[in-house]
Short mmCIF file of C-alpha atoms and ligand atoms in Angstrom, two decimals:
data_model
loop_
_atom_site.label_atom_id
_atom_site.label_comp_id
_atom_site.label_asym_id
_atom_site.label_seq_id
_atom_site.Cartn_x
_atom_site.Cartn_y
_atom_site.Cartn_z
CA MET F 1026 7.61 -23.91 -13.31
CA ARG F 1027 4.40 -22.76 -14.97
CA TYR F 1028 2.08 -20.20 -13.42
CA TYR F 1029 -1.66 -19.86 -13.96
CA SER F 1030 -3.96 -16.89 -13.65
CA LEU F 1031 -6.23 -17.10 -10.62
CA THR F 1032 -9.15 -15.85 -12.67
CA ASN F 1033 -8.61 -18.31 -15.52
CA PRO F 1034 -6.57 -21.47 -14.79
CA GLN F 1035 -6.27 -22.16 -18.53
CA LEU F 1036 -4.11 -19.07 -18.89
CA GLN F 1037 -0.59 -20.33 -18.15
CA VAL F 1038 2.88 -18.81 -18.51
CA SER F 1039 6.52 -19.41 -17.55
CA PHE F 1040 8.24 -17.69 -14.61
CA LYS F 1041 9.88 -15.29 -17.07
CA GLU F 1042 6.58 -14.28 -18.63
CA ALA F 1043 4.92 -13.94 -15.24
CA ALA F 1044 7.74 -11.69 -14.02
CA ILE F 1045 7.67 -9.53 -17.14
CA GLN F 1046 3.87 -9.25 -17.28
CA GLY F 1047 3.39 -8.72 -13.54
CA ILE F 1048 -0.32 -9.42 -13.73
CA ALA F 1049 -2.12 -11.75 -16.16
CA PRO F 1050 -3.89 -10.19 -19.17
CA ASP F 1051 -7.23 -11.13 -17.60
CA LYS F 1052 -6.30 -9.20 -14.42
CA GLY F 1053 -5.70 -12.40 -12.44
CA LEU F 1054 -2.73 -12.89 -10.14
CA TYR F 1055 -0.29 -15.59 -11.18
CA PHE F 1056 0.03 -18.65 -8.98
CA PRO F 1057 2.40 -21.65 -9.27
CA MET F 1058 0.90 -24.76 -10.90
CA SER F 1059 2.24 -26.92 -8.10
CA ILE F 1060 3.87 -26.32 -4.75
CA PRO F 1061 7.19 -28.13 -4.44
CA LYS F 1062 7.62 -30.14 -1.23
CA LEU F 1063 10.90 -30.09 0.67
CA ASP F 1064 12.32 -33.29 2.20
CA LYS F 1065 11.84 -33.46 5.91
CA GLU F 1066 15.48 -34.45 6.20
CA TRP F 1067 16.56 -31.24 4.46
CA VAL F 1068 14.36 -29.14 6.75
CA ASP F 1069 15.66 -30.94 9.87
CA ASN F 1070 19.22 -30.20 8.80
CA ILE F 1071 18.59 -26.52 8.07
CA ALA F 1072 20.72 -25.23 10.98
CA HIS F 1073 23.81 -26.54 9.16
CA LEU F 1074 23.14 -24.73 5.88
CA SER F 1075 24.17 -21.22 4.85
CA LYS F 1076 21.50 -18.63 4.13
CA GLU F 1077 22.40 -18.71 0.43
CA GLU F 1078 22.10 -22.51 0.27
CA ILE F 1079 18.70 -22.33 1.93
CA ALA F 1080 17.36 -19.60 -0.34
CA TYR F 1081 18.67 -21.23 -3.51
CA LYS F 1082 17.02 -24.53 -2.64
CA VAL F 1083 13.71 -22.80 -1.86
CA ILE F 1084 13.52 -20.66 -5.00
CA HIS F 1085 15.11 -22.94 -7.57
CA SER F 1086 12.08 -25.17 -7.95
CA PHE F 1087 9.89 -22.14 -8.71
CA ILE F 1088 12.15 -21.03 -11.54
CA GLY F 1089 13.60 -24.23 -12.94
CA GLU F 1090 16.11 -23.67 -15.72
CA GLU F 1091 14.72 -20.30 -16.79
CA ILE F 1092 17.67 -18.64 -15.07
CA ASP F 1093 20.97 -20.51 -15.30
CA ASN F 1094 22.33 -21.85 -12.01
CA ASP F 1095 25.29 -19.49 -11.69
CA SER F 1096 23.17 -16.43 -12.36
CA LEU F 1097 20.47 -17.56 -9.95
CA GLN F 1098 23.09 -18.18 -7.30
CA LYS F 1099 24.42 -14.67 -7.79
CA ILE F 1100 20.93 -13.17 -7.64
CA VAL F 1101 20.28 -15.01 -4.37
CA GLU F 1102 23.58 -13.83 -2.88
CA GLU F 1103 22.91 -10.20 -3.79
CA THR F 1104 19.34 -10.43 -2.51
CA LEU F 1105 20.51 -11.59 0.92
CA ALA F 1106 23.55 -9.35 1.28
CA PHE F 1107 22.56 -8.11 4.74
CA ASP F 1108 21.55 -9.57 8.11
CA PHE F 1109 18.27 -11.09 9.25
CA PRO F 1110 18.71 -11.19 13.02
CA VAL F 1111 16.23 -12.96 15.31
CA ILE F 1112 16.15 -10.95 18.54
CA LYS F 1113 14.68 -12.13 21.82
CA VAL F 1114 12.39 -9.38 23.12
CA GLU F 1115 11.03 -11.27 26.12
CA ASP F 1116 10.42 -14.89 27.12
CA ASN F 1117 8.89 -16.76 24.18
CA VAL F 1118 8.65 -13.63 22.01
CA TYR F 1119 11.14 -12.95 19.22
CA SER F 1120 11.50 -10.21 16.64
CA LEU F 1121 12.61 -11.21 13.15
CA GLU F 1122 14.29 -7.97 12.05
CA LEU F 1123 13.84 -7.50 8.33
CA TYR F 1124 15.08 -3.93 8.15
CA HIS F 1125 18.81 -4.21 7.68
CA GLY F 1126 18.72 -3.76 3.89
CA PRO F 1127 19.54 -0.55 1.99
CA THR F 1128 16.13 1.11 2.43
CA LEU F 1129 15.53 -0.27 5.93
CA ALA F 1130 12.36 -2.25 5.18
CA PHE F 1131 11.64 -5.90 4.37
CA LYS F 1132 10.65 -4.93 0.85
CA ASP F 1133 14.33 -4.70 -0.06
CA VAL F 1134 14.36 -8.50 -0.29
CA GLY F 1135 11.62 -8.81 -2.89
CA ALA F 1136 12.70 -5.69 -4.76
CA ARG F 1137 16.35 -6.78 -5.04
CA PHE F 1138 15.39 -10.25 -6.22
CA MET F 1139 12.88 -8.98 -8.73
CA SER F 1140 15.07 -6.23 -10.17
CA ARG F 1141 17.86 -8.70 -10.81
CA CYS F 1142 15.51 -11.23 -12.41
CA LEU F 1143 14.11 -8.56 -14.73
CA GLY F 1144 17.60 -7.35 -15.53
CA TYR F 1145 18.46 -10.95 -16.50
CA PHE F 1146 15.35 -11.43 -18.62
CA THR F 1147 15.62 -8.10 -20.45
CA LYS F 1148 19.33 -8.37 -21.33
CA ASP F 1149 18.57 -9.09 -24.97
CA ARG F 1150 15.31 -7.20 -25.40
CA LYS F 1151 15.00 -4.30 -27.75
CA GLU F 1152 12.14 -2.41 -26.07
CA LYS F 1153 12.45 -0.95 -22.62
CA ILE F 1154 10.21 -2.27 -19.86
CA THR F 1155 8.39 0.21 -17.63
CA VAL F 1156 7.88 -0.93 -14.07
CA LEU F 1157 4.76 0.74 -12.71
CA VAL F 1158 4.34 0.43 -8.98
CA ALA F 1159 2.03 1.78 -6.27
CA THR F 1160 3.48 2.32 -2.81
CA SER F 1161 1.97 2.78 0.62
CA GLY F 1162 5.38 3.92 1.83
CA ASP F 1163 8.17 1.38 1.69
CA THR F 1164 7.75 -0.38 -1.64
CA GLY F 1165 8.66 2.78 -3.53
CA GLY F 1166 12.02 3.21 -1.86
CA ALA F 1167 12.92 -0.47 -2.09
CA VAL F 1168 11.94 -0.71 -5.74
CA ALA F 1169 13.74 2.55 -6.57
CA ASN F 1170 16.88 1.30 -4.86
CA GLY F 1171 16.67 -2.18 -6.39
CA PHE F 1172 16.15 -0.95 -9.95
CA TYR F 1173 18.36 2.13 -9.87
CA GLY F 1174 20.56 2.07 -12.95
CA VAL F 1175 19.25 -1.28 -14.27
CA GLU F 1176 19.60 -1.12 -18.05
CA GLY F 1177 16.45 -1.40 -20.12
CA VAL F 1178 14.08 -0.77 -17.20
CA GLU F 1179 12.27 2.48 -16.41
CA VAL F 1180 10.54 2.76 -13.05
CA VAL F 1181 7.43 4.83 -12.28
CA ILE F 1182 6.34 5.00 -8.64
CA LEU F 1183 2.87 6.17 -7.61
CA TYR F 1184 2.47 7.28 -4.02
CA PRO F 1185 -0.35 8.92 -2.04
CA SER F 1186 0.52 12.58 -1.54
CA ALA F 1187 1.30 13.55 2.07
CA LYS F 1188 0.57 10.04 3.33
CA VAL F 1189 4.13 8.70 3.52
CA SER F 1190 6.83 9.68 6.01
CA THR F 1191 9.52 12.21 5.09
CA ILE F 1192 12.25 9.59 4.81
CA GLN F 1193 10.02 7.31 2.76
CA GLU F 1194 9.26 10.18 0.39
CA LYS F 1195 12.92 11.12 0.00
CA GLN F 1196 13.81 7.51 -0.76
CA LEU F 1197 11.48 7.36 -3.70
CA THR F 1198 11.68 10.88 -5.12
CA THR F 1199 15.36 11.78 -5.07
CA LEU F 1200 17.26 9.14 -7.03
CA GLY F 1201 16.69 10.39 -10.58
CA LYS F 1202 18.12 8.48 -13.57
CA ASN F 1203 15.61 5.72 -14.50
CA ILE F 1204 13.43 6.32 -11.40
CA LYS F 1205 10.40 8.68 -11.61
CA ALA F 1206 7.91 9.48 -8.84
CA ILE F 1207 4.26 10.43 -9.26
CA GLU F 1208 2.30 11.96 -6.40
CA VAL F 1209 -1.38 11.04 -6.37
CA GLU F 1210 -4.00 13.12 -4.60
CA GLY F 1211 -5.64 10.17 -2.87
CA SER F 1212 -4.98 6.99 -0.87
CA PHE F 1213 -2.78 3.98 -1.53
CA ASP F 1214 -5.83 2.08 -2.76
CA ASP F 1215 -6.39 4.84 -5.34
CA CYS F 1216 -2.77 4.43 -6.50
CA GLN F 1217 -3.16 0.66 -6.66
CA ASP F 1218 -6.40 0.97 -8.64
CA MET F 1219 -4.73 3.26 -11.18
CA VAL F 1220 -1.85 0.84 -11.58
CA LYS F 1221 -4.19 -2.10 -12.13
CA ARG F 1222 -6.20 -0.07 -14.62
CA ALA F 1223 -3.07 0.89 -16.55
CA PHE F 1224 -2.09 -2.77 -16.92
CA LEU F 1225 -5.40 -3.54 -18.57
CA ASP F 1226 -5.43 -0.49 -20.77
CA SER F 1227 -4.68 -1.58 -24.34
CA GLY F 1228 -3.93 2.07 -25.15
CA LEU F 1229 -0.75 1.71 -23.07
CA LYS F 1230 0.70 -1.35 -24.83
CA SER F 1231 3.54 0.73 -26.23
CA CYS F 1232 4.81 1.39 -22.68
CA HIS F 1233 5.47 -2.33 -21.95
CA LEU F 1234 4.26 -2.03 -18.40
CA THR F 1235 4.98 -4.48 -15.62
CA SER F 1236 4.30 -4.43 -11.90
CA ALA F 1237 6.74 -4.44 -8.99
CA ASN F 1238 4.10 -4.83 -6.33
CA SER F 1239 3.87 -8.13 -4.52
CA ILE F 1240 1.37 -9.22 -7.16
CA ASN F 1241 4.51 -9.89 -9.24
CA VAL F 1242 5.70 -13.43 -8.51
CA ALA F 1243 9.33 -12.33 -8.72
CA ARG F 1244 8.76 -10.06 -5.76
CA TRP F 1245 6.35 -12.24 -3.86
CA LEU F 1246 8.23 -15.57 -3.84
CA PRO F 1247 11.65 -14.48 -2.43
CA GLN F 1248 9.82 -13.24 0.66
CA MET F 1249 9.78 -16.91 1.69
CA PHE F 1250 13.53 -16.78 2.35
CA TYR F 1251 13.49 -15.14 5.74
CA TYR F 1252 10.85 -17.46 7.18
CA PHE F 1253 13.34 -20.27 6.56
CA LEU F 1254 16.20 -18.20 8.02
CA MET F 1255 14.14 -17.56 11.15
CA TYR F 1256 13.44 -21.29 11.49
CA LYS F 1257 17.16 -22.01 11.14
CA GLU F 1258 17.75 -19.83 14.23
CA LEU F 1259 14.90 -21.07 16.40
CA SER F 1260 14.40 -24.73 15.51
CA ASN F 1261 16.80 -25.95 18.19
CA GLN F 1262 14.48 -24.65 20.91
CA GLY F 1263 12.07 -27.48 20.21
CA LYS F 1264 8.84 -25.51 20.57
CA PRO F 1265 6.19 -25.03 17.87
CA ILE F 1266 6.53 -21.61 16.26
CA VAL F 1267 3.72 -19.16 15.63
CA VAL F 1268 4.41 -16.15 13.40
CA SER F 1269 2.64 -12.81 13.42
CA VAL F 1270 2.95 -10.72 10.26
CA PRO F 1271 1.97 -7.05 10.24
CA SER F 1272 -0.11 -7.07 7.08
CA GLY F 1273 -1.32 -4.59 4.49
CA ASN F 1274 -1.43 -6.05 1.02
CA PHE F 1275 -0.90 -9.57 2.44
CA GLY F 1276 2.03 -10.50 0.19
CA ASN F 1277 4.44 -11.05 3.05
CA ILE F 1278 2.22 -13.34 5.08
CA CYS F 1279 1.16 -15.20 1.96
CA ALA F 1280 4.82 -15.97 1.21
CA GLY F 1281 5.15 -17.38 4.73
CA MET F 1282 2.10 -19.57 4.23
CA LEU F 1283 3.55 -20.82 0.96
CA ALA F 1284 6.80 -21.70 2.79
CA GLN F 1285 4.69 -23.65 5.28
CA LYS F 1286 3.04 -25.53 2.41
CA MET F 1287 6.50 -26.46 1.13
CA GLY F 1288 7.19 -28.11 4.47
CA LEU F 1289 8.52 -25.38 6.76
CA PRO F 1290 7.25 -26.29 10.24
CA ILE F 1291 5.38 -23.16 11.27
CA HIS F 1292 2.52 -24.03 13.54
CA HIS F 1293 0.24 -21.06 12.95
CA PHE F 1294 0.07 -17.65 11.27
CA ILE F 1295 -1.36 -14.47 12.69
CA ALA F 1296 -2.27 -11.64 10.33
CA SER F 1297 -2.03 -8.44 12.36
CA THR F 1298 -3.61 -5.39 10.78
CA ASN F 1299 -4.25 -1.82 11.80
CA VAL F 1300 -7.85 -0.57 11.66
CA ASN F 1301 -7.96 -1.34 7.95
CA ASP F 1302 -9.45 -4.66 8.93
CA THR F 1303 -10.97 -6.23 5.82
CA VAL F 1304 -9.33 -9.60 6.49
CA PRO F 1305 -10.03 -9.85 10.24
CA ARG F 1306 -13.69 -9.10 9.41
CA PHE F 1307 -13.62 -11.69 6.65
CA MET F 1308 -12.27 -14.34 9.00
CA ASN F 1309 -15.27 -13.76 11.27
CA SER F 1310 -18.06 -13.29 8.78
CA LYS F 1311 -16.67 -14.94 5.61
CA GLU F 1312 -17.81 -11.81 3.77
CA TYR F 1313 -15.13 -9.86 1.95
CA GLU F 1314 -16.16 -6.22 2.18
CA PRO F 1315 -13.41 -3.59 1.79
CA LYS F 1316 -14.23 -0.20 3.29
CA LYS F 1317 -12.72 3.20 2.67
CA THR F 1318 -9.02 3.26 3.62
CA ILE F 1319 -8.26 4.86 6.97
CA GLU F 1320 -4.98 6.66 7.67
CA THR F 1321 -2.94 5.26 10.56
CA ILE F 1322 0.56 5.57 12.01
CA SER F 1323 1.45 2.20 10.45
CA ASN F 1324 0.96 3.80 7.04
CA ALA F 1325 2.50 1.02 4.95
CA MET F 1326 -0.44 -1.14 6.01
CA ASP F 1327 -3.15 1.37 5.13
CA VAL F 1328 -4.70 -0.99 2.62
CA SER F 1329 -8.34 -1.92 2.55
CA ASN F 1330 -8.43 -4.23 -0.44
CA PRO F 1331 -5.37 -6.46 -0.10
CA SER F 1332 -4.36 -7.86 -3.49
CA ASN F 1333 -2.72 -11.02 -2.23
CA PHE F 1334 -5.58 -12.34 -0.16
CA VAL F 1335 -6.87 -14.29 -3.16
CA ARG F 1336 -3.59 -16.18 -3.15
CA ILE F 1337 -4.10 -17.19 0.47
CA LEU F 1338 -7.57 -18.45 -0.41
CA GLU F 1339 -6.10 -20.42 -3.31
CA LEU F 1340 -3.45 -21.99 -1.08
CA TYR F 1341 -6.13 -23.52 1.11
CA ASN F 1342 -9.07 -24.04 -1.18
CA SER F 1343 -7.19 -26.19 -3.61
CA GLU F 1344 -6.76 -28.91 -1.02
CA GLY F 1345 -10.07 -28.42 0.69
CA GLU F 1346 -8.38 -27.44 3.92
CA VAL F 1347 -9.77 -25.00 6.37
CA LEU F 1348 -8.12 -21.62 6.45
CA ASP F 1349 -9.00 -20.99 10.10
CA LYS F 1350 -6.77 -23.84 11.18
CA HIS F 1351 -3.71 -22.02 9.84
CA LEU F 1352 -4.58 -18.36 10.11
CA THR F 1353 -5.92 -16.04 12.78
CA ALA F 1354 -6.41 -12.34 12.04
CA TYR F 1355 -6.52 -9.48 14.53
CA THR F 1356 -6.97 -5.73 14.16
CA PHE F 1357 -5.39 -3.08 16.40
CA SER F 1358 -5.93 0.66 16.77
CA ASP F 1359 -3.27 3.37 16.73
CA LYS F 1360 -3.92 3.87 20.42
CA GLU F 1361 -3.02 0.26 21.18
CA THR F 1362 -0.02 0.48 18.87
CA ILE F 1363 1.39 3.56 20.58
CA ALA F 1364 0.77 2.16 24.06
CA THR F 1365 2.64 -0.99 23.03
CA MET F 1366 5.60 0.91 21.61
CA LYS F 1367 5.88 2.76 24.91
CA LYS F 1368 5.42 -0.29 27.13
CA VAL F 1369 7.87 -2.53 25.28
CA TYR F 1370 10.49 0.22 25.17
CA LYS F 1371 10.11 0.92 28.86
CA GLU F 1372 10.15 -2.70 29.98
CA THR F 1373 12.65 -4.25 27.58
CA ASP F 1374 14.52 -1.37 25.89
CA TYR F 1375 13.40 -2.77 22.54
CA LEU F 1376 12.26 -0.08 20.13
CA LEU F 1377 9.40 -1.17 17.88
CA ASP F 1378 8.37 0.71 14.78
CA PRO F 1379 4.58 1.17 14.41
CA HIS F 1380 4.27 -1.81 12.02
CA GLY F 1381 6.35 -4.14 14.18
CA ALA F 1382 4.27 -3.01 17.17
CA VAL F 1383 1.12 -4.23 15.43
CA GLY F 1384 2.89 -7.55 14.79
CA TYR F 1385 3.97 -7.76 18.42
CA LEU F 1386 0.39 -7.12 19.57
CA GLY F 1387 -0.77 -10.02 17.40
CA VAL F 1388 1.72 -12.45 18.93
CA LYS F 1389 0.83 -11.41 22.45
CA LYS F 1390 -2.88 -11.72 21.84
CA PHE F 1391 -2.53 -15.17 20.31
CA LEU F 1392 -0.16 -16.50 22.95
CA ASP F 1393 -2.10 -14.96 25.80
CA ASP F 1394 -0.38 -16.79 28.63
CA LYS F 1395 0.53 -19.91 26.71
CA THR F 1396 4.16 -20.87 27.20
CA ASP F 1397 4.27 -23.95 25.00
CA TYR F 1398 4.87 -21.91 21.80
CA LEU F 1399 7.54 -19.60 20.52
CA GLY F 1400 5.98 -16.42 19.18
CA VAL F 1401 7.77 -14.55 16.40
CA PHE F 1402 6.72 -11.24 14.90
CA LEU F 1403 8.18 -9.66 11.79
CA GLU F 1404 9.80 -6.25 12.35
CA THR F 1405 9.17 -4.95 8.86
CA ALA F 1406 10.81 -1.50 8.96
CA HIS F 1407 13.44 0.35 10.95
CA PRO F 1408 11.94 2.70 13.59
CA VAL F 1409 14.04 5.54 12.18
CA LYS F 1410 11.76 5.58 9.12
CA PHE F 1411 8.97 6.89 11.34
CA PRO F 1412 10.66 9.57 13.45
CA GLU F 1413 7.46 11.66 13.59
CA SER F 1414 5.51 9.09 15.59
CA ILE F 1415 8.49 7.89 17.65
CA ILE F 1416 9.52 11.36 18.81
CA SER F 1417 6.02 12.53 19.55
CA ASN F 1418 4.92 9.36 21.34
CA LEU F 1419 8.07 8.06 22.99
CA GLY F 1420 9.93 11.32 23.30
CA ILE F 1421 13.15 9.81 22.04
CA GLU F 1422 15.25 10.86 19.13
CA ILE F 1423 16.71 8.01 17.09
CA PRO F 1424 20.08 8.61 15.51
CA ILE F 1425 19.78 8.54 11.72
CA PRO F 1426 22.03 5.85 10.26
CA ASP F 1427 24.91 7.28 8.23
CA SER F 1428 23.67 5.50 5.14
CA LEU F 1429 20.51 7.65 5.16
CA LYS F 1430 22.05 11.06 5.85
CA PRO F 1431 22.88 12.11 2.28
CA LEU F 1432 19.26 11.49 1.37
CA LEU F 1433 17.94 14.21 3.63
CA PHE F 1434 19.71 16.92 1.67
CA LYS F 1435 18.43 15.82 -1.70
CA GLU F 1436 15.70 17.63 -3.56
CA LYS F 1437 12.36 15.89 -4.05
CA GLN F 1438 11.37 15.41 -7.69
CA SER F 1439 7.82 14.37 -8.50
CA VAL F 1440 4.89 14.94 -10.81
CA LYS F 1441 1.45 15.54 -9.26
CA ILE F 1442 -1.66 13.98 -10.73
CA ASN F 1443 -5.22 13.42 -9.57
CA SER F 1444 -6.86 11.25 -12.18
CA TYR F 1445 -6.20 8.13 -14.21
CA GLU F 1446 -6.37 10.16 -17.42
CA GLU F 1447 -3.48 12.32 -16.27
CA LEU F 1448 -1.44 9.23 -15.46
CA LYS F 1449 -2.12 7.75 -18.87
CA GLN F 1450 -1.15 10.93 -20.65
CA HIS F 1451 2.06 11.13 -18.66
CA LEU F 1452 2.99 7.50 -19.41
CA LEU F 1453 2.33 7.91 -23.13
CA THR F 1454 4.38 11.09 -23.33
CA SER F 1455 7.37 9.85 -21.38
CA PHE F 1456 7.56 6.07 -21.66
CA SER F 1457 6.14 4.97 -24.98
CA SER F 1458 8.56 3.13 -27.27
C1 PLP E 2859 4.57 -3.13 3.04
C2 PLP E 2859 4.72 -3.15 4.50
C3 PLP E 2859 3.92 -3.97 5.31
C4 PLP E 2859 2.82 -4.82 4.74
O1 PLP E 2859 3.29 -5.89 3.98
P1 PLP E 2859 2.28 -6.63 2.97
O2 PLP E 2859 3.13 -7.64 2.27
O3 PLP E 2859 1.78 -5.58 2.05
O4 PLP E 2859 1.21 -7.22 3.80
C5 PLP E 2859 4.16 -3.99 6.68
N1 PLP E 2859 5.12 -3.22 7.23
C6 PLP E 2859 5.90 -2.41 6.49
C7 PLP E 2859 6.91 -1.58 7.18
C8 PLP E 2859 5.74 -2.34 5.11
O5 PLP E 2859 6.52 -1.54 4.39
#
C-alpha cells in the first residue's frame, strides 16, 4: 500500500517509509491511497473467526508484502495478547473494555503493533531511530512499554508537568534503558507542538526522529482491530450498532470510521469530548477554531487541536459524502462526568473511569430513549489509573492490580524543560548519531 501526505497528494511513500518517518516532510499526515473493501460474506461470517484471523485480514491489505506473512502474523498475535471484553452495562448499552493490556489503556494496542513494526523495519539499519512522542497521559506509558528494550530504537517521551496522574507518570518515567522522559512546563498541546516542530527542524536530521503518536500510521491503523472484535461479539443481536468514542486527538475514532469504510457495519459514530470541544463546535458551525486547552479529570482527552481530525475530513470529502450522516459530536463537563460515574456505579455496579464516563454519556445522549439500536462506548483506560478522582468522587478505593505494584516503588527519572530550544539542545546532545 502507498500512503500520501494530506497536504500534498503527490508526496507518496510505502508503509515502511510512513512508519519510519511518522509525519510527511511537508508536515502532512499520511493517508492510504485507497481503502480496501471487505467482502460482505467475510464480515457476515466474522463470529466464526479468531481474533488473530480477523486482525490479520484487516491489516494485511494496508501493508501488503512489506512485512512477510509469518512476521506479520506474529506481530498481530503479540499485539492482541490480552482480552477485549464487551460488557453489558444496562439494556442496549455495552462497554468495550480496551484496558486489559500491560499499561491498562487502549493505547497498548497501537503501541505494541507499531513498536514491533519498527523493530522489523530497523533490523538491518545502521543508525538508531529516535521515537519522539507527546503524551496527554496514556500514550507515554504504552509507548514506553511497547518499545522497552527494542534494539536500535531510542524513545523520548514529552509530557505536561503535573498534568498526568501518578500512575501514568510512573509508567513513563521509571523504565530506564532506551526510554527517556521529558517534563514540559505547559499543556499537552504545547508538547505536541514541540514534537511537530522537531520533526520539521532540519537541524535535527542527525537524530533520525519518528513519531509514535497516532499520526503515525503504524499506530493509527491497528486501532481498527477492536471495532471488528466488538462486532464479532454483538452482531448476533441483529440491531444496528452505534459507537461512542471518548476522543482527544481523534485517532481512535478515526480508526473506527476507517473500519466502517472497509465494510464494518457500524451505523453511526459519536465523538464524545470533555470541555475541550473544538470538534463538537466544528460540527455545528463548520468553523475549526481551537481554543486554549482546559484541564479536566479526563486528562488524556485534554486536547484542543486534534491532529487526526483532518483524516476524518479526508475519509468523507474524497467521496463527497456528508460527515454529519456518520458522525455526531457532543461535549460534557467534569460535573456531568462525575455525576455519571456515581450514578452508573450506584445503579449497575459498573465502575467507569472518567474517559469511559464521557463515552457513556455520549451513547446515552444519542440513544435518548431509542431502543432499536445497540449503543457501545469504548472504555479506554482502567479506573485504577485515576485513583485521585475515583476516591474523591465515589469514595471507593480500587485495589491496584498486582502487575502495577512494583511500579509504585520505582523512582521517577525525567528532565525538565520549558522551551523548544531546550528540547532541541537535549536531543542533539543525547541522541545524535
Ligand atoms: C488517548 C486517550 C483517549 C483519546 O484517544 P484519541 O485517539 O486521542 O482520541 C481517550 N481515553 C484515554 C484513556 C486515552 O488514553
